[in-house]
CSV table of N, CA and C in Angstrom, one decimal:
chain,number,residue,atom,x,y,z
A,1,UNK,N,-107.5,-21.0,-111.0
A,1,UNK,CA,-107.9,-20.2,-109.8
A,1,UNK,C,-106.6,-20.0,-109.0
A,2,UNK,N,-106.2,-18.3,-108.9
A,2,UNK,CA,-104.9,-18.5,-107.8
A,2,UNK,C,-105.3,-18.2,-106.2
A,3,UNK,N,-105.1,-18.8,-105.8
A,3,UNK,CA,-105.2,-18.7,-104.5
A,3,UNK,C,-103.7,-18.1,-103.4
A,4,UNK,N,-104.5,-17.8,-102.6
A,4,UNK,CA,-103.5,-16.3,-101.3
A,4,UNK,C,-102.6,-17.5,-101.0
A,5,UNK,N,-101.5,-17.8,-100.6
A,5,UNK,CA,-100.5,-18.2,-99.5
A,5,UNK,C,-100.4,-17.5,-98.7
A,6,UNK,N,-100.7,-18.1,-97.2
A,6,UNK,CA,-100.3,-17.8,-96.2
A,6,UNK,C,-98.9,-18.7,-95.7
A,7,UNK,N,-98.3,-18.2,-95.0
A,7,UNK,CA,-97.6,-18.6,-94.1
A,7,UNK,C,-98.0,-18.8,-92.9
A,8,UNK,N,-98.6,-19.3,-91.7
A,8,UNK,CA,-99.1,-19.0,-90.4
A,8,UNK,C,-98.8,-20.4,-89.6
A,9,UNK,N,-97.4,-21.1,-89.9
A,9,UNK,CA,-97.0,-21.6,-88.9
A,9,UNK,C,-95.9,-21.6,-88.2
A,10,UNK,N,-96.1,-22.6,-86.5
A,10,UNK,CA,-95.4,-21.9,-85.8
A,10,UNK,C,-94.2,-22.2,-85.5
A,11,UNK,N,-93.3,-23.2,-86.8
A,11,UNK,CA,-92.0,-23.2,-87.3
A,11,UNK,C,-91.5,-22.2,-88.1
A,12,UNK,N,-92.2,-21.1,-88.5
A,12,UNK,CA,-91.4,-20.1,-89.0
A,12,UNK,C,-90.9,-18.9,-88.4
A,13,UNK,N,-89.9,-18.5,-88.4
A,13,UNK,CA,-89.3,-17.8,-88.0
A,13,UNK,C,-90.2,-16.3,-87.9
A,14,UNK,N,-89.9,-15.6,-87.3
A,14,UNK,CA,-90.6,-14.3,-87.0
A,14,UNK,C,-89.2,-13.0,-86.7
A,15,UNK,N,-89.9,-11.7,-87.2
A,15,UNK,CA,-89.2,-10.7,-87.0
A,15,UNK,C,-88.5,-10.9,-85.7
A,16,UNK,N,-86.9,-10.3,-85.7
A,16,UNK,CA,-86.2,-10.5,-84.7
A,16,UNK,C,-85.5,-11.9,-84.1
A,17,UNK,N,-86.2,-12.9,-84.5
A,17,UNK,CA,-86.4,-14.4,-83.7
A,17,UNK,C,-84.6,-15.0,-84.7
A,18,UNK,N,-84.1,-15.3,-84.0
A,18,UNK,CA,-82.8,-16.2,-84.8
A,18,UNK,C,-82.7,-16.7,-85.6
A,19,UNK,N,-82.2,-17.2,-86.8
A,19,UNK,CA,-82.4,-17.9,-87.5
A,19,UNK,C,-81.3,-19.4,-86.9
A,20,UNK,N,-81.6,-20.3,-87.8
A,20,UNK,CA,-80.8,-21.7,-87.2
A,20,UNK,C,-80.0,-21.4,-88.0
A,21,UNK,N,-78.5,-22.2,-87.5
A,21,UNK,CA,-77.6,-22.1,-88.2
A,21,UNK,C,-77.4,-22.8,-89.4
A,22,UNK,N,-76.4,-22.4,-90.2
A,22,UNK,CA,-76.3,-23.5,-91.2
A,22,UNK,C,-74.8,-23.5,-92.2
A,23,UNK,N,-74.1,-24.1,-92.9
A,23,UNK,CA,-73.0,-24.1,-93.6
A,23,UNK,C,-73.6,-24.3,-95.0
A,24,UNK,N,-72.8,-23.5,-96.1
A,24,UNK,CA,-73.6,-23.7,-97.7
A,24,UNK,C,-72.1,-23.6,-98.5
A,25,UNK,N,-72.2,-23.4,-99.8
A,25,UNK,CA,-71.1,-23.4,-100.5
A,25,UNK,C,-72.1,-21.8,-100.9
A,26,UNK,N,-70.6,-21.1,-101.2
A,26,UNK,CA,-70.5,-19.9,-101.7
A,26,UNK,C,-69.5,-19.5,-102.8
A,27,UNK,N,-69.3,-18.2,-103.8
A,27,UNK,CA,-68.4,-17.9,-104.2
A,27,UNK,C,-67.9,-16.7,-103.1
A,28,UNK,N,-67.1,-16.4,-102.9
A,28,UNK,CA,-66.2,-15.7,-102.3
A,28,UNK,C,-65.0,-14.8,-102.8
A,29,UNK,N,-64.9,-14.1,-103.4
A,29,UNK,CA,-63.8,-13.5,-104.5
A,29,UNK,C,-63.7,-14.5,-105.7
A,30,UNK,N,-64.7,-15.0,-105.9
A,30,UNK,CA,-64.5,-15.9,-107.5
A,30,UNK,C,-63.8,-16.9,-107.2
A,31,UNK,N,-64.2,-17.2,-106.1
A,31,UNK,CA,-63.4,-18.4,-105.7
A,31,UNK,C,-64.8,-19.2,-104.8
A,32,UNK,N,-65.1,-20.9,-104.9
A,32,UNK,CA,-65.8,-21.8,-104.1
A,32,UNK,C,-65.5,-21.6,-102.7
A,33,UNK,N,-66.2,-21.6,-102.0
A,33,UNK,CA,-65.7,-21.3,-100.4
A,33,UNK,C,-66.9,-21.8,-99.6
A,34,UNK,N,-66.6,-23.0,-98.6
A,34,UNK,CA,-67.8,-23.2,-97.9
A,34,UNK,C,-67.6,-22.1,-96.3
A,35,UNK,N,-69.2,-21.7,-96.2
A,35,UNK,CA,-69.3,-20.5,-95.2
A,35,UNK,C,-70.2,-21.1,-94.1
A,36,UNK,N,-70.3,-20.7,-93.0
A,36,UNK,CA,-71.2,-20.7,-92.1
A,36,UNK,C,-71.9,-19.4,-91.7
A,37,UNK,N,-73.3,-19.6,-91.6
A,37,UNK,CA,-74.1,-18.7,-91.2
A,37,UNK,C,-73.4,-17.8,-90.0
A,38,UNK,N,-72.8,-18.9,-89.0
A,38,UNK,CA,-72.8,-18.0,-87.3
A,38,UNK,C,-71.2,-17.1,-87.4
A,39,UNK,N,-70.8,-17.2,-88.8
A,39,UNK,CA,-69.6,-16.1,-89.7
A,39,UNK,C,-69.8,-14.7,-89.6
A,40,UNK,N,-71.1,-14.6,-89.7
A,40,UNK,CA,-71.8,-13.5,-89.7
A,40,UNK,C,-72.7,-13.1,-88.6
A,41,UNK,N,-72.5,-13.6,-87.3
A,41,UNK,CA,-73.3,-13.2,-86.3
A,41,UNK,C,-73.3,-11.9,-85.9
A,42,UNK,N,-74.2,-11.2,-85.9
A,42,UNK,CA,-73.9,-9.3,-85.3
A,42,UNK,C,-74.1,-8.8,-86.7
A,43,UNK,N,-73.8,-9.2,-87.7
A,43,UNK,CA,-74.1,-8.5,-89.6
A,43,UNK,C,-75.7,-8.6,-89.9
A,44,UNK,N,-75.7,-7.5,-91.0
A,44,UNK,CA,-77.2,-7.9,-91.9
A,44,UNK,C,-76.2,-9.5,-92.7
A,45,UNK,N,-77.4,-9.9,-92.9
A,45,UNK,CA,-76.9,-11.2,-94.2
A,45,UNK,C,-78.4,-11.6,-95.4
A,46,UNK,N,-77.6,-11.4,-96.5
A,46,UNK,CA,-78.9,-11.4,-97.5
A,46,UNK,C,-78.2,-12.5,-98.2
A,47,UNK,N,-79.2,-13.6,-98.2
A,47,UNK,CA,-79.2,-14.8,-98.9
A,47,UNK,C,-79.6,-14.5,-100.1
A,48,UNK,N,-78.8,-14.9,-100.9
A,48,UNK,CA,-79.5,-14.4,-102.6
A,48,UNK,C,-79.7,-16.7,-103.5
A,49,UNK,N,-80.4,-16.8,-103.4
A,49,UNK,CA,-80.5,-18.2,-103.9
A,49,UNK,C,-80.7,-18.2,-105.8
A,50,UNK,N,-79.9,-19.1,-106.1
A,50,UNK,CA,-80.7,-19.0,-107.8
A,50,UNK,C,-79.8,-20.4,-108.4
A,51,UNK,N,-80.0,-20.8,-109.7
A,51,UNK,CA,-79.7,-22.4,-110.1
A,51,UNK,C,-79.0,-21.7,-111.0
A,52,UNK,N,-77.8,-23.0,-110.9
A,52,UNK,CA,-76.9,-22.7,-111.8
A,52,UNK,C,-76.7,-23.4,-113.2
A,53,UNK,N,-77.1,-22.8,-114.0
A,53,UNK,CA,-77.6,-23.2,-115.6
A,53,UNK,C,-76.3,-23.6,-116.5
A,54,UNK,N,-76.3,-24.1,-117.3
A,54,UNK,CA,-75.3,-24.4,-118.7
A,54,UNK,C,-76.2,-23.5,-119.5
A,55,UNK,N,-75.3,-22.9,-120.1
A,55,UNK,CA,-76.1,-22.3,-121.6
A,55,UNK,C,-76.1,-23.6,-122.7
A,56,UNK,N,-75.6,-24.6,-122.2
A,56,UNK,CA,-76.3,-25.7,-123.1
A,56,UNK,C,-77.4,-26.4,-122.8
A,57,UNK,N,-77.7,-26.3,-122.2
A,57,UNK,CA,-79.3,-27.1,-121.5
A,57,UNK,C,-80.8,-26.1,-121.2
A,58,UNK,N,-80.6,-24.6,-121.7
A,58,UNK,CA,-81.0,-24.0,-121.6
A,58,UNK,C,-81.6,-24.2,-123.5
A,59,UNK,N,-83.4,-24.4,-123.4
A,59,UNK,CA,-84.2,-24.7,-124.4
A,59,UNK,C,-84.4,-23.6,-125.0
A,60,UNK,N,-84.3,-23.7,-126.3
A,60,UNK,CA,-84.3,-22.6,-127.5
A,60,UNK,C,-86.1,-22.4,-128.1
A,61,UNK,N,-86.8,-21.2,-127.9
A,61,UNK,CA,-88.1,-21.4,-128.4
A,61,UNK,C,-88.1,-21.3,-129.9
């Protein structure tokens, strides 16, 4: 059975509302680079998230 997700609490952030800061590791010109969020205050900023895989650990069907 899939059921709807809401979101409707009142720790989440809302249109307009700030986000908290925060520091992450990045690539940066092909290069590791740790960044802070408040780097970019006044910018759009698109978080792109995803795992970083070995093509050896990745299962063969």
């Amino acid at each position: 059975m899939l059921r709807r997700m809401t979101y409707q609490n009142e720790n989440c952030l809302r249109v307009g509302q700030e986000a908290p800061g925060f520091t992450a590791t990045a690539v940066v010109d092909q290069a590791f680079k740790t960044i802070a969020l408040s780097d970019y205050r006044g910018k759009y900023v698109v978080l792109f998230f995803t795992r970083l895989i070995s093509p050896s650990f990745v299962r063969r069907r």
